[in-house]
CSV table of C-alpha atoms and ligand atoms in Angstrom, one decimal:
chain,number,residue,atom,x,y,z
H,356,MET,CA,-14.5,-7.8,-46.2
H,357,SER,CA,-16.7,-6.3,-43.5
H,358,TYR,CA,-18.1,-9.8,-43.0
H,359,PHE,CA,-14.7,-11.1,-41.8
H,360,SER,CA,-13.9,-8.0,-39.8
H,361,GLU,CA,-17.2,-8.3,-37.9
H,362,ILE,CA,-16.3,-12.0,-37.1
H,363,TYR,CA,-12.9,-10.8,-36.0
H,364,ASN,CA,-14.3,-8.1,-33.8
H,365,GLY,CA,-16.9,-10.5,-32.3
H,366,ILE,CA,-14.2,-13.0,-31.3
H,367,LYS,CA,-12.0,-10.3,-29.9
H,368,THR,CA,-14.8,-8.9,-27.8
H,369,LEU,CA,-15.7,-12.3,-26.6
H,370,LEU,CA,-12.1,-13.1,-25.6
H,371,THR,CA,-11.8,-9.8,-23.8
H,372,GLY,CA,-14.8,-10.5,-21.7
H,373,MET,CA,-13.8,-14.1,-21.0
H,374,SER,CA,-10.3,-12.9,-19.9
H,375,VAL,CA,-11.9,-10.7,-17.2
H,376,THR,CA,-14.2,-13.5,-16.1
H,377,GLY,CA,-11.2,-15.9,-16.0
H,378,LYS,CA,-9.1,-13.5,-13.8
H,379,TYR,CA,-12.0,-13.4,-11.2
H,380,PHE,CA,-12.4,-17.1,-11.5
H,381,LEU,CA,-8.8,-17.9,-10.8
H,382,ASN,CA,-8.7,-15.4,-7.8
H,383,ALA,CA,-12.0,-16.5,-6.2
H,384,ARG,CA,-10.2,-18.4,-3.4
H,385,LYS,CA,-8.5,-15.2,-2.2
H,386,GLY,CA,-11.9,-14.1,-0.9
H,387,VAL,CA,-11.7,-10.6,-2.4
H,388,ILE,CA,-14.7,-11.0,-4.6
H,389,THR,CA,-17.6,-12.7,-3.0
H,390,GLN,CA,-19.2,-11.7,0.3
H,391,GLN,CA,-20.7,-14.7,2.0
H,392,TYR,CA,-24.0,-12.9,2.6
H,393,PRO,CA,-26.2,-13.6,4.6
H,394,ASP,CA,-23.8,-15.7,6.7
H,395,ASN,CA,-21.7,-12.7,7.4
H,396,ARG,CA,-24.5,-10.5,8.7
H,397,GLU,CA,-22.9,-10.0,12.0
H,398,THR,CA,-19.7,-8.6,10.6
H,399,LEU,CA,-20.9,-7.1,7.3
H,400,LYS,CA,-20.2,-3.3,7.1
H,401,MET,CA,-21.2,-1.3,4.1
H,402,PHE,CA,-18.9,1.3,2.8
H,403,ASP,CA,-19.0,4.7,4.5
H,404,ARG,CA,-20.8,6.5,1.7
H,405,PHE,CA,-23.5,3.9,1.5
H,406,ARG,CA,-27.1,5.3,1.5
H,407,GLY,CA,-29.4,2.7,3.0
H,408,GLU,CA,-32.0,4.9,4.7
H,409,VAL,CA,-32.4,8.1,6.6
H,410,ILE,CA,-32.1,7.7,10.3
H,411,MET,CA,-32.2,9.9,13.4
H,412,PRO,CA,-29.5,9.0,15.9
H,413,HIS,CA,-30.3,9.2,19.7
H,414,ASP,CA,-27.8,9.4,22.5
H,415,ASP,CA,-27.8,7.4,25.8
H,416,GLN,CA,-30.3,9.7,27.3
H,417,ASN,CA,-32.8,9.1,24.5
H,418,GLU,CA,-32.2,12.6,23.1
H,419,HIS,CA,-32.0,13.6,19.5
H,420,ARG,CA,-31.0,16.8,17.7
H,421,CYS,CA,-34.2,17.5,15.8
H,422,THR,CA,-35.8,20.9,16.5
H,423,GLY,CA,-38.7,20.4,14.2
H,424,CYS,CA,-37.7,23.3,11.9
H,425,GLN,CA,-39.1,21.5,8.9
H,426,LYS,CA,-36.2,22.4,6.6
H,427,CYS,CA,-35.8,18.8,5.6
H,428,GLU,CA,-39.5,18.4,4.9
H,429,ILE,CA,-39.5,21.5,2.7
H,430,ALA,CA,-36.3,20.4,0.9
H,431,CYS,CA,-37.5,16.9,0.1
H,432,PRO,CA,-38.6,16.8,-3.5
H,433,ASN,CA,-41.2,14.1,-3.2
H,434,GLY,CA,-42.9,14.4,0.2
H,435,THR,CA,-41.0,11.6,1.9
H,436,ILE,CA,-40.8,13.4,5.2
H,437,GLU,CA,-43.7,14.6,7.3
H,438,ILE,CA,-42.9,16.5,10.5
H,439,ILE,CA,-45.8,16.4,13.0
H,440,TRP,CA,-45.0,19.1,15.6
H,441,ASP,CA,-46.4,20.7,18.7
H,442,ARG,CA,-45.4,23.4,21.1
H,443,GLY,CA,-44.0,22.5,24.5
H,444,ILE,CA,-42.5,24.3,27.4
H,445,ASP,CA,-38.7,24.8,27.3
H,446,GLU,CA,-37.3,23.5,30.6
H,447,GLU,CA,-34.4,26.1,30.5
H,448,THR,CA,-36.4,29.2,29.6
H,449,GLY,CA,-39.9,28.3,30.6
H,450,LYS,CA,-41.2,29.6,27.3
H,451,LYS,CA,-43.1,27.8,24.6
H,452,LYS,CA,-40.9,26.1,22.1
H,453,LYS,CA,-41.6,24.1,18.9
H,454,LYS,CA,-40.9,20.3,19.3
H,455,ILE,CA,-41.5,17.3,17.1
H,456,ASP,CA,-44.2,14.9,17.9
H,457,GLN,CA,-43.4,12.5,15.1
H,458,PHE,CA,-40.8,12.6,12.4
H,459,VAL,CA,-42.4,10.4,9.7
H,460,TYR,CA,-40.2,9.0,7.0
H,461,HIS,CA,-41.7,7.1,4.0
H,462,LEU,CA,-38.8,4.9,2.9
H,463,SER,CA,-40.8,3.6,-0.1
H,464,LEU,CA,-40.8,7.2,-1.6
H,465,CYS,CA,-37.2,8.1,-0.7
H,466,THR,CA,-34.8,8.5,-3.7
H,467,MET,CA,-31.7,8.8,-1.4
H,468,CYS,CA,-30.9,12.2,-2.9
H,469,GLY,CA,-29.6,13.4,0.5
H,470,LEU,CA,-31.1,16.9,0.3
H,471,CYS,CA,-32.8,16.5,3.7
H,472,ILE,CA,-29.5,15.6,5.4
H,473,ASP,CA,-27.6,18.4,3.6
H,474,VAL,CA,-30.1,21.0,4.7
H,475,CYS,CA,-30.5,20.0,8.4
H,476,PRO,CA,-28.9,22.8,10.5
H,477,THR,CA,-28.4,20.6,13.5
H,478,ASP,CA,-27.1,17.3,12.0
H,479,ALA,CA,-30.2,15.6,13.4
H,480,ILE,CA,-30.5,13.0,10.6
H,481,GLU,CA,-27.9,11.0,8.7
H,482,TRP,CA,-27.5,7.9,6.5
H,483,GLY,CA,-28.1,4.5,8.0
H,484,GLN,CA,-26.3,1.3,6.9
H,485,ASN,CA,-29.3,-1.0,6.8
H,486,PHE,CA,-30.2,-2.3,3.4
H,487,GLU,CA,-32.5,-5.2,4.3
H,488,ASN,CA,-35.7,-3.3,3.6
H,489,SER,CA,-37.8,-5.9,1.8
H,490,VAL,CA,-41.2,-6.3,3.4
H,491,PHE,CA,-44.5,-8.0,2.5
H,492,ASP,CA,-46.6,-5.0,3.7
H,493,ARG,CA,-45.5,-1.6,2.3
H,494,THR,CA,-46.9,0.2,5.3
H,495,HIS,CA,-43.9,-1.2,7.2
H,496,LEU,CA,-41.8,1.2,5.1
H,497,THR,CA,-43.4,4.2,6.8
H,498,ARG,CA,-41.4,4.8,10.0
H,499,VAL,CA,-41.3,7.3,12.9
H,500,LEU,CA,-37.6,8.2,13.3
H,501,ASN,CA,-37.8,9.8,16.8
H,502,LYS,CA,-38.0,7.1,19.4
H,503,PRO,CA,-40.9,6.9,21.9
H,504,GLY,CA,-40.3,9.2,24.9
H,505,SER,CA,-37.3,10.9,23.2
H,506,LYS,CA,-36.7,14.6,23.4
H,507,LEU,CA,-34.4,17.4,22.0
H,508,ALA,CA,-30.9,17.4,23.4
H,509,PRO,CA,-30.2,20.4,25.6
H,510,GLY,CA,-28.4,23.3,23.8
H,511,VAL,CA,-29.5,22.4,20.3
H,512,GLU,CA,-30.9,25.4,18.5
H,513,ASP,CA,-31.9,26.0,14.8
B,52,SF4,S1,-34.2,16.7,10.9
B,52,SF4,FE1,-33.1,18.7,10.9
B,52,SF4,S2,-34.0,19.9,9.2
B,52,SF4,FE2,-35.5,18.2,9.7
B,52,SF4,S3,-36.9,19.1,11.2
B,52,SF4,FE3,-35.3,18.1,12.3
B,52,SF4,S4,-33.8,19.8,12.7
B,52,SF4,FE4,-35.1,20.5,11.1
B,53,SF4,S1,-33.0,11.6,0.8
B,53,SF4,FE1,-34.1,12.9,-0.6
B,53,SF4,S2,-36.0,11.8,-1.1
B,53,SF4,FE2,-35.1,10.8,0.7
B,53,SF4,S3,-36.1,11.9,2.4
B,53,SF4,FE3,-34.2,13.0,2.0
B,53,SF4,S4,-34.7,14.7,0.6
B,53,SF4,FE4,-36.4,13.2,0.6
Protein backbone atom coordinates (compact mmCIF):
# COMPACT_ATOMS: atom_id res chain seq x y z
CA MET A 1 0.00 0.00 0.00
CA SER A 2 2.79 2.43 0.87
CA TYR A 3 4.23 1.72 -2.60
CA PHE A 4 1.15 3.20 -4.30
CA SER A 5 0.87 6.12 -1.86
CA GLU A 6 4.48 7.05 -2.57
CA ILE A 7 3.77 7.05 -6.32
CA TYR A 8 0.68 9.20 -5.68
CA ASN A 9 2.65 11.67 -3.53
CA GLY A 10 5.42 11.82 -6.12
CA ILE A 11 3.03 12.67 -8.95
CA LYS A 12 1.18 15.20 -6.77
CA THR A 13 4.44 16.95 -5.85
CA LEU A 14 5.54 16.98 -9.48
CA LEU A 15 2.27 18.53 -10.63
CA THR A 16 2.42 21.16 -7.88
CA GLY A 17 5.87 22.21 -9.02
CA MET A 18 4.89 22.21 -12.67
CA SER A 19 1.81 24.34 -11.99
CA VAL A 20 4.02 27.05 -10.44
CA THR A 21 6.41 26.85 -13.39
CA GLY A 22 3.47 26.95 -15.82
CA LYS A 23 2.05 30.12 -14.23
CA TYR A 24 5.38 31.93 -14.64
CA PHE A 25 5.72 30.60 -18.19
CA LEU A 26 2.30 31.90 -19.22
CA ASN A 27 2.92 35.32 -17.63
CA ALA A 28 6.44 35.78 -18.96
CA ARG A 29 5.37 38.30 -21.61
CA LYS A 30 4.08 40.70 -18.95
CA GLY A 31 7.70 41.44 -18.06
CA VAL A 32 7.23 41.02 -14.32
CA ILE A 33 9.65 38.16 -13.93
CA THR A 34 12.78 38.57 -15.97
CA GLN A 35 15.08 41.57 -15.74
CA GLN A 36 16.91 42.03 -19.03
CA TYR A 37 20.29 42.26 -17.34
CA PRO A 38 22.83 43.52 -18.43
CA ASP A 39 20.90 45.40 -21.15
CA ASN A 40 19.08 47.39 -18.46
CA ARG A 41 22.24 48.48 -16.60
CA GLU A 42 21.39 52.17 -17.03
CA THR A 43 17.97 51.91 -15.46
CA LEU A 44 18.42 48.99 -13.09
CA LYS A 45 17.84 49.94 -9.46
CA MET A 46 18.16 47.39 -6.70
CA PHE A 47 15.63 47.41 -3.88
CA ASP A 48 16.24 49.87 -1.03
CA ARG A 49 17.38 47.26 1.49
CA PHE A 50 19.95 45.81 -0.91
CA ARG A 51 23.42 45.39 0.62
CA GLY A 52 25.95 45.59 -2.18
CA GLU A 53 28.95 47.11 -0.42
CA VAL A 54 29.80 49.68 2.23
CA ILE A 55 30.34 53.15 0.78
CA MET A 56 31.21 56.59 2.12
CA PRO A 57 29.13 59.37 0.52
CA HIS A 58 30.83 62.70 -0.25
CA ASP A 59 29.06 65.99 -0.92
CA ASP A 60 29.68 68.52 -3.72
CA GLN A 61 32.57 70.03 -1.74
CA ASN A 62 34.30 66.62 -1.55
CA GLU A 63 33.50 66.43 2.15
CA HIS A 64 32.54 63.30 4.09
CA ARG A 65 31.23 62.73 7.60
CA CYS A 66 33.89 60.37 8.96
CA THR A 67 35.67 61.65 12.07
CA GLY A 68 37.99 58.65 12.33
CA CYS A 69 36.51 57.54 15.66
CA GLN A 70 37.19 53.90 14.71
CA LYS A 71 33.90 52.62 16.17
CA CYS A 72 33.17 50.83 12.90
CA GLU A 73 36.61 49.23 12.88
CA ILE A 74 36.11 47.94 16.43
CA ALA A 75 32.57 46.72 15.71
CA CYS A 76 33.51 44.80 12.57
CA PRO A 77 33.77 41.11 13.52
CA ASN A 78 36.32 40.13 10.89
CA GLY A 79 38.74 42.99 10.35
CA THR A 80 37.19 44.25 7.12
CA ILE A 81 37.79 47.90 8.02
CA GLU A 82 41.11 49.57 8.73
CA ILE A 83 41.16 53.22 9.71
CA ILE A 84 44.51 54.86 9.09
CA TRP A 85 44.35 58.18 10.91
CA ASP A 86 46.47 61.17 11.72
CA ARG A 87 46.11 64.40 13.63
CA GLY A 88 45.55 67.67 11.79
CA ILE A 89 44.76 71.24 12.76
CA ASP A 90 41.06 72.04 13.11
CA GLU A 91 40.41 75.13 10.97
CA GLU A 92 37.67 76.36 13.34
CA THR A 93 39.43 75.95 16.70
CA GLY A 94 43.09 75.87 15.67
CA LYS A 95 43.56 72.80 17.87
CA LYS A 96 44.84 69.40 16.87
CA LYS A 97 42.09 67.03 15.81
CA LYS A 98 41.96 63.39 14.71
CA LYS A 99 41.27 62.90 11.00
CA ILE A 100 41.27 59.96 8.64
CA ASP A 101 44.07 59.45 6.23
CA GLN A 102 42.61 56.33 4.64
CA PHE A 103 39.42 54.41 5.32
CA VAL A 104 40.38 50.97 3.99
CA TYR A 105 37.57 48.52 3.22
CA HIS A 106 38.28 44.91 2.26
CA LEU A 107 35.18 43.95 0.34
CA SER A 108 36.34 40.35 -0.02
CA LEU A 109 36.09 39.92 3.77
CA CYS A 110 32.79 41.74 4.28
CA THR A 111 29.82 39.61 5.32
CA MET A 112 27.39 42.54 4.90
CA CYS A 113 26.32 42.23 8.54
CA GLY A 114 25.84 46.02 8.82
CA LEU A 115 27.34 46.43 12.30
CA CYS A 116 29.72 49.15 11.09
CA ILE A 117 26.87 51.20 9.64
CA ASP A 118 24.71 50.74 12.73
CA VAL A 119 27.45 51.85 15.08
CA CYS A 120 28.64 54.93 13.17
CA PRO A 121 27.64 58.03 15.21
CA THR A 122 27.77 60.41 12.24
CA ASP A 123 26.14 58.35 9.48
CA ALA A 124 29.37 58.53 7.51
CA ILE A 125 28.95 55.16 5.80
CA GLU A 126 25.99 53.43 4.21
CA TRP A 127 25.01 50.63 1.83
CA GLY A 128 25.85 51.01 -1.82
CA GLN A 129 23.81 49.54 -4.66
CA ASN A 130 26.68 48.22 -6.74
CA PHE A 131 26.74 44.45 -7.12
CA GLU A 132 29.12 43.97 -10.02
CA ASN A 133 32.11 43.12 -7.90
CA SER A 134 33.68 40.27 -9.86
CA VAL A 135 37.37 40.89 -10.46
CA PHE A 136 40.31 38.88 -11.76
CA ASP A 137 42.65 40.29 -9.15
CA ARG A 138 41.40 40.15 -5.57
CA THR A 139 43.52 43.14 -4.56
CA HIS A 140 40.95 45.23 -6.46
CA LEU A 141 38.49 44.33 -3.71
CA THR A 142 40.47 46.39 -1.23
CA ARG A 143 39.25 49.96 -1.50
CA VAL A 144 39.88 53.34 0.08
CA LEU A 145 36.46 54.84 0.73
CA ASN A 146 37.49 58.44 1.40
CA LYS A 147 38.19 60.18 -1.91
CA PRO A 148 41.56 61.82 -2.63
CA GLY A 149 41.68 65.36 -1.23
CA SER A 150 38.45 64.94 0.73
CA LYS A 151 37.98 66.25 4.26
CA LEU A 152 35.56 66.16 7.14
CA ALA A 153 32.45 68.27 6.64
CA PRO A 154 32.26 71.27 9.03
CA GLY A 155 30.22 70.79 12.18
CA VAL A 156 30.43 66.99 12.23
CA GLU A 157 31.45 65.73 15.69
CA ASP A 158 31.58 62.25 17.24
S1 LIG B 1 32.78 55.62 9.47
FE1 LIG B 1 31.71 56.35 11.32
S2 LIG B 1 32.25 54.86 12.93
FE2 LIG B 1 33.74 54.60 11.25
S3 LIG B 1 35.50 55.89 11.82
FE3 LIG B 1 34.15 57.09 10.48
S4 LIG B 1 32.82 58.22 11.90
FE4 LIG B 1 33.74 56.55 13.09
S1 LIG C 1 29.15 45.07 7.05
FE1 LIG C 1 29.92 43.80 8.77
S2 LIG C 1 31.63 42.63 7.92
FE2 LIG C 1 31.20 44.30 6.47
S3 LIG C 1 32.61 45.95 7.11
FE3 LIG C 1 30.67 46.30 8.18
S4 LIG C 1 30.87 45.29 10.18
FE4 LIG C 1 32.49 44.48 8.83
